[in-house]
Amino acid sequence: MKTRAILLKNHGELILTERNLVVGDTDVLVKTEYASICGTDKNIYLGNVSQEHYTMEMHGKGNPLYNNREVPKLPFWIGHEGGGIVIETGKYVHEFKPGDKVMSFGWSGTYADYFVSPARNLEKVPEGLDIKIASLGEPAGCAMFSALNSGVNLGDTAVVIGTGFAGLIIIQGLKKKGAYKVIAVDKSDQKLKVAQEMGADVIINVDKEEVILRILNETNMKGADLVVEAAGTEESFNTATSILKHNGIFVLYSYITKPITVNIGRWHDDAFEIKTTCLVHHTENERQIWAQWALRPIVLGQINIDKLITHEFKLNEVQKAFEVVCNDPDAIKVMLKP
Ligand SMILES: [Zn+2]
């Protein structure tokens, strides 16, 4: 069948065009209700993801331990976050049927009226979850998974660097899990204001304050018990490295698209506990278990997602939507509605 879909023709150039969809034996055809844009889409749009990152000549090339993912080649049917209704299933698909509500957890080209996804890249929408919020199942589930597995404890002072969609969910999770003090760090006053509404006790704008000094002061010179790195820059990794206490927990959330320089000696000397908490990188089978569990606090209304959706665009406004994602520092989650 044919659908309208967004094609990344060149870096920085998106077009709304016609796409031919074929439902393979293990595939599912989905009618898109909502799709959304995340930092990874932005990096692909801008061309910030290099193959070198995945297969660094020295260490990664031919190494079976490396996650052998490939950089999307242009032209590319962009979009991995989204949700909708199952229309048709391939003959070997037994876990879904027409009418089921599903969430996308893989690169299926979700910026379209319809998309086809391998069944293994879809998750059922948890009972009771609104389809708009469920369309954010992948990013919201990932952020919740991080908060739930962060290791935060009663009495902890936790720092979240980066108050984007993920950071703002993680802040809520850490606070609800018993952190004594949550400190939010970002460059946008508007996002920091939302962080405060979401439960952050202290907000710090890195462009206006000496962040390391301020956190030392907030922790009686002891450093934070836990830091969540959710900004994805060399600067934020180094800030995280400099504010954590001896034996603190370093929660690595964000996706860094190129090699960076970090004073990793401190990780050794101060015996940091390193946790990588990205749900999508756990195996597919594990994800089927974890995704429902991670989304449970959202289904039950313990975590506010509505407030984090700042923009909504039609498919034919996709270029404008990406401009907002790339240039508006106050934008949190930008959604697309076919
Ligand atoms: Zn994403």
Coordinates of C-alpha atoms and ligand atoms in Angstrom, one line a residue:
M1 CA 0.0 0.0 0.0
K2 CA 1.0 3.6 -0.3
T3 CA 1.3 6.2 2.5
R4 CA 2.5 9.7 3.0
A5 CA 5.9 9.6 4.8
I6 CA 8.8 11.8 5.7
L7 CA 12.0 11.2 3.9
L8 CA 15.4 12.6 5.0
K9 CA 16.8 13.4 1.6
N10 CA 19.9 15.2 2.7
H11 CA 21.1 16.3 6.1
G12 CA 18.8 19.2 7.0
E13 CA 16.3 18.5 4.2
L14 CA 13.1 16.6 4.9
I15 CA 10.3 16.0 2.4
L16 CA 6.8 14.7 2.7
T17 CA 6.5 12.2 -0.1
E18 CA 4.8 8.9 -1.0
R19 CA 6.2 5.6 0.3
N20 CA 5.3 2.1 -0.8
L21 CA 4.8 -0.2 2.2
V22 CA 5.1 -4.0 2.0
V23 CA 4.0 -6.1 5.0
G24 CA 6.5 -9.0 5.3
D25 CA 5.7 -12.3 7.0
T26 CA 7.0 -11.1 10.3
D27 CA 5.9 -7.5 10.0
V28 CA 3.0 -5.4 11.3
L29 CA 1.3 -2.5 9.5
V30 CA 0.4 0.3 11.9
K31 CA -1.8 3.4 11.4
T32 CA 0.2 6.2 13.1
E33 CA -1.7 8.1 15.8
Y34 CA 1.3 10.2 16.9
A35 CA 5.0 10.2 16.4
S36 CA 7.7 12.3 18.1
I37 CA 11.2 13.6 17.7
C38 CA 14.1 12.9 19.9
G39 CA 17.8 13.8 20.2
T40 CA 18.8 10.9 18.0
D41 CA 16.5 12.0 15.2
K42 CA 18.0 15.4 15.5
N43 CA 21.5 14.1 15.3
I44 CA 20.7 12.0 12.2
Y45 CA 18.9 15.0 10.6
L46 CA 21.9 17.2 11.2
G47 CA 24.4 14.5 10.1
N48 CA 26.0 14.3 13.6
V49 CA 26.2 10.6 13.7
S50 CA 29.3 9.2 12.1
Q51 CA 30.1 5.6 11.1
E52 CA 33.4 6.2 12.8
H53 CA 31.6 6.3 16.1
Y54 CA 30.3 2.8 15.6
T55 CA 33.3 1.2 14.2
M56 CA 36.4 3.1 15.3
E57 CA 39.3 1.9 13.2
M58 CA 41.5 1.1 16.2
H59 CA 39.1 -0.8 18.4
G60 CA 35.7 -1.4 16.9
K61 CA 36.3 -2.6 13.3
G62 CA 35.6 -6.3 13.1
N63 CA 35.2 -6.5 16.9
P64 CA 32.2 -8.8 17.5
L65 CA 31.7 -7.2 20.9
Y66 CA 30.7 -3.9 19.4
N67 CA 27.1 -3.2 18.8
N68 CA 27.2 -3.4 15.0
R69 CA 24.6 -0.8 14.2
E70 CA 24.9 1.1 11.0
V71 CA 24.6 4.8 10.5
P72 CA 21.3 5.4 8.6
K73 CA 22.1 5.9 4.9
L74 CA 20.5 8.7 3.0
P75 CA 17.8 8.9 1.7
F76 CA 16.3 7.7 5.0
W77 CA 12.7 7.1 6.2
I78 CA 13.1 8.9 9.5
G79 CA 11.3 8.3 12.8
H80 CA 11.5 5.7 15.5
E81 CA 9.2 7.0 18.2
G82 CA 5.5 6.7 17.7
G83 CA 2.3 4.7 18.3
G84 CA -0.9 3.7 16.6
I85 CA -3.3 1.0 15.7
V86 CA -2.5 -2.3 14.1
I87 CA -4.1 -2.6 10.6
E88 CA -2.6 -5.8 9.3
T89 CA -0.1 -8.5 10.4
G90 CA 2.2 -10.8 8.5
K91 CA 1.4 -14.5 8.5
Y92 CA 4.0 -15.4 11.1
V93 CA 2.9 -12.7 13.5
H94 CA 0.9 -14.1 16.4
E95 CA 1.5 -11.5 19.2
F96 CA -0.6 -8.7 17.5
K97 CA -3.9 -8.5 15.7
P98 CA -5.7 -5.8 13.9
G99 CA -7.1 -3.2 16.3
D100 CA -4.3 -3.6 18.9
K101 CA -2.7 -0.4 20.1
V102 CA 1.1 -0.5 19.8
M103 CA 4.2 1.5 20.5
S104 CA 7.3 1.6 18.2
F105 CA 10.7 0.7 19.6
G106 CA 12.8 0.7 16.4
W107 CA 13.5 2.5 13.2
S108 CA 10.3 2.0 11.3
G109 CA 9.8 5.4 9.7
T110 CA 7.1 6.5 12.1
Y111 CA 6.8 10.0 10.5
A112 CA 4.0 8.8 8.2
D113 CA 0.3 8.1 8.0
Y114 CA 1.2 4.4 8.2
F115 CA 4.3 2.5 9.0
V116 CA 5.5 -1.1 8.8
S117 CA 7.6 -2.5 11.6
P118 CA 9.0 -5.9 12.4
A119 CA 6.8 -7.3 15.1
R120 CA 9.8 -7.6 17.4
N121 CA 10.2 -3.8 17.4
L122 CA 6.7 -3.2 18.7
E123 CA 5.3 -3.3 22.2
K124 CA 1.6 -3.5 23.2
V125 CA 0.2 -0.3 24.7
P126 CA -0.3 -0.9 28.4
E127 CA -4.0 -1.1 29.4
G128 CA -5.3 2.3 30.5
L129 CA -2.6 4.4 28.8
D130 CA -3.8 7.2 26.5
I131 CA -2.6 6.7 22.9
K132 CA -0.9 10.1 22.7
I133 CA 1.2 9.3 25.8
A134 CA 1.7 5.7 24.6
S135 CA 3.1 7.1 21.4
L136 CA 5.9 8.4 23.6
G137 CA 6.3 4.9 25.0
E138 CA 9.8 4.4 23.8
P139 CA 11.4 7.7 25.2
A140 CA 9.2 7.7 28.3
G141 CA 9.9 4.0 29.0
C142 CA 13.6 4.5 28.5
A143 CA 13.7 7.5 31.0
M144 CA 11.5 5.6 33.5
F145 CA 13.8 2.5 33.2
S146 CA 16.7 4.8 34.0
A147 CA 15.1 6.3 37.1
L148 CA 13.9 2.9 38.3
N149 CA 17.3 1.4 37.9
S150 CA 19.4 4.4 39.0
G151 CA 20.1 3.0 42.5
V152 CA 18.8 6.2 44.2
N153 CA 18.0 5.8 47.8
L154 CA 16.3 7.6 50.7
G155 CA 18.4 10.5 51.8
D156 CA 20.4 10.8 48.6
T157 CA 21.3 14.0 46.8
A158 CA 21.0 13.4 43.1
V159 CA 21.9 15.6 40.2
V160 CA 20.3 15.4 36.8
I161 CA 22.3 17.1 34.0
G162 CA 20.1 17.9 31.1
T163 CA 16.4 18.7 31.6
G164 CA 15.0 17.5 28.3
F165 CA 12.1 15.1 28.1
A166 CA 14.2 12.2 29.6
G167 CA 15.8 14.4 32.4
L168 CA 12.4 15.7 33.4
I169 CA 11.0 12.2 33.8
I170 CA 14.1 11.0 35.6
I171 CA 13.8 14.0 38.0
Q172 CA 10.2 12.9 38.9
G173 CA 11.3 9.3 39.3
L174 CA 14.2 10.1 41.6
K175 CA 12.2 12.3 43.8
K176 CA 9.3 9.8 44.0
K177 CA 11.9 7.0 44.8
G178 CA 13.0 8.9 47.9
A179 CA 15.9 11.3 47.0
Y180 CA 16.2 13.9 49.6
K181 CA 17.4 16.5 47.2
V182 CA 17.3 16.6 43.4
I183 CA 19.4 19.2 41.6
A184 CA 18.5 20.0 38.0
V185 CA 21.2 21.4 35.7
D186 CA 20.5 22.9 32.2
K187 CA 21.0 25.9 30.1
S188 CA 17.4 26.8 29.6
D189 CA 15.6 28.8 32.4
Q190 CA 12.3 27.7 31.0
K191 CA 13.2 24.0 31.2
L192 CA 14.6 24.5 34.7
K193 CA 11.3 26.1 35.7
V194 CA 9.5 22.9 34.5
A195 CA 12.1 20.9 36.4
Q196 CA 11.1 22.7 39.6
E197 CA 7.5 22.0 38.9
M198 CA 8.4 18.3 38.4
G199 CA 10.0 18.1 41.8
A200 CA 13.6 19.4 41.5
D201 CA 14.6 21.1 44.8
V202 CA 17.5 23.1 43.3
I203 CA 17.9 24.4 39.7
I204 CA 21.2 25.5 38.2
N205 CA 21.7 27.3 34.9
V206 CA 25.2 26.3 33.7
D207 CA 25.5 29.5 31.7
K208 CA 24.9 31.7 34.7
E209 CA 26.5 29.9 37.6
E210 CA 29.6 27.9 38.6
V211 CA 27.9 24.6 38.5
I212 CA 30.6 22.5 40.3
L213 CA 31.0 25.1 43.1
R214 CA 27.3 25.3 43.6
I215 CA 26.9 21.6 43.8
L216 CA 29.8 21.3 46.3
N217 CA 28.0 23.9 48.4
E218 CA 24.7 22.1 48.1
T219 CA 26.3 18.9 49.4
N220 CA 28.5 20.3 52.2
M221 CA 31.5 19.7 50.0
K222 CA 30.9 16.0 49.9
G223 CA 29.6 15.7 46.3
A224 CA 26.4 14.2 45.0
D225 CA 25.5 10.6 45.8
L226 CA 24.3 10.1 42.3
V227 CA 24.5 11.9 39.0
V228 CA 22.4 11.2 35.9
E229 CA 24.1 12.4 32.7
A230 CA 21.2 13.2 30.3
A231 CA 22.6 16.0 28.2
G232 CA 25.0 14.1 26.0
T233 CA 27.9 16.5 25.6
E234 CA 31.6 16.4 26.6
E235 CA 31.0 19.3 28.9
S236 CA 28.2 17.5 30.7
F237 CA 30.2 14.3 31.1
N238 CA 33.1 16.2 32.6
T239 CA 30.7 18.1 34.9
A240 CA 29.2 14.8 36.0
T241 CA 32.7 13.4 36.6
S242 CA 33.6 16.4 38.8
I243 CA 30.6 16.6 41.1
L244 CA 30.1 12.9 42.2
K245 CA 31.2 11.8 45.6
H246 CA 33.7 9.1 46.3
N247 CA 32.0 5.8 45.4
G248 CA 29.1 7.7 43.9
I249 CA 26.8 6.3 41.2
F250 CA 27.3 7.6 37.7
V251 CA 24.1 6.9 35.7
L252 CA 24.9 7.1 32.0
Y253 CA 21.7 7.8 30.1
S254 CA 22.4 9.9 27.1
Y255 CA 23.7 8.9 23.7
I256 CA 27.0 10.4 22.7
T257 CA 27.4 10.5 19.0
K258 CA 31.2 11.0 18.8
P259 CA 34.3 10.2 20.9
I260 CA 34.8 12.6 23.8
T261 CA 37.6 13.4 26.3
V262 CA 36.7 12.7 29.9
N263 CA 38.9 12.7 33.0
I264 CA 38.2 9.0 33.4
G265 CA 40.9 8.7 36.0
R266 CA 38.5 10.0 38.6
W267 CA 36.1 7.2 37.8
H268 CA 38.9 4.8 38.8
D269 CA 40.4 6.7 41.7
D270 CA 37.0 7.3 43.3
A271 CA 35.5 4.0 42.4
F272 CA 32.4 5.3 40.8
E273 CA 29.6 2.8 40.2
I274 CA 28.8 3.1 36.5
K275 CA 25.3 2.3 35.4
T276 CA 24.1 2.3 31.8
T277 CA 20.4 2.5 31.8
C278 CA 19.1 2.6 28.3
L279 CA 16.1 0.3 28.0
V280 CA 16.3 -0.1 24.2
H281 CA 19.8 -1.6 24.5
H282 CA 18.7 -4.4 26.7
T283 CA 17.8 -7.5 24.6
E284 CA 14.5 -7.6 22.8
N285 CA 13.2 -10.3 25.0
E286 CA 14.1 -8.4 28.2
R287 CA 12.6 -5.3 26.7
Q288 CA 9.2 -7.0 26.4
I289 CA 9.3 -7.5 30.1
W290 CA 10.8 -4.2 31.2
A291 CA 8.9 -1.9 28.9
Q292 CA 5.5 -2.7 30.6
W293 CA 7.1 -2.5 34.1
A294 CA 8.9 0.8 33.3
L295 CA 5.7 2.4 32.0
R296 CA 3.6 1.3 35.0
P297 CA 4.2 4.5 37.0
I298 CA 3.1 6.6 34.0
V299 CA -0.1 4.5 33.5
L300 CA -0.9 4.9 37.2
G301 CA -0.5 8.7 36.9
Q302 CA 2.6 9.0 39.2
I303 CA 4.7 10.6 36.5
N304 CA 3.5 13.7 34.6
I305 CA 4.1 13.5 30.8
D306 CA 1.5 15.9 29.5
K307 CA 3.5 18.9 30.8
L308 CA 6.5 17.8 28.8
I309 CA 4.8 18.0 25.4
T310 CA 5.6 21.5 24.3
H311 CA 4.9 21.4 20.5
E312 CA 2.7 19.5 18.1
F313 CA 2.9 19.7 14.3
K314 CA 1.3 18.2 11.3
L315 CA 3.3 15.9 9.0
N316 CA 3.6 18.6 6.4
E317 CA 5.1 20.9 9.0
V318 CA 8.0 18.5 9.7
Q319 CA 10.7 20.9 8.6
K320 CA 9.3 23.5 11.0
A321 CA 9.2 20.9 13.8
F322 CA 12.8 20.0 13.3
E323 CA 13.7 23.7 13.3
V324 CA 12.1 24.0 16.7
V325 CA 13.9 20.9 18.0
C326 CA 17.3 22.2 16.7
N327 CA 16.9 25.9 17.6
D328 CA 14.5 26.4 20.5
P329 CA 16.3 25.7 23.7
D330 CA 12.9 25.7 25.6
A331 CA 11.3 22.9 23.5
I332 CA 10.9 19.7 25.4
K333 CA 9.0 17.2 23.4
V334 CA 7.9 17.9 19.8
M335 CA 5.2 15.6 18.4
L336 CA 3.9 15.0 14.9
K337 CA 0.3 14.2 14.2
P338 CA -0.5 12.7 10.8
Ligands
ZN1 ZN 14.2 8.2 20.7

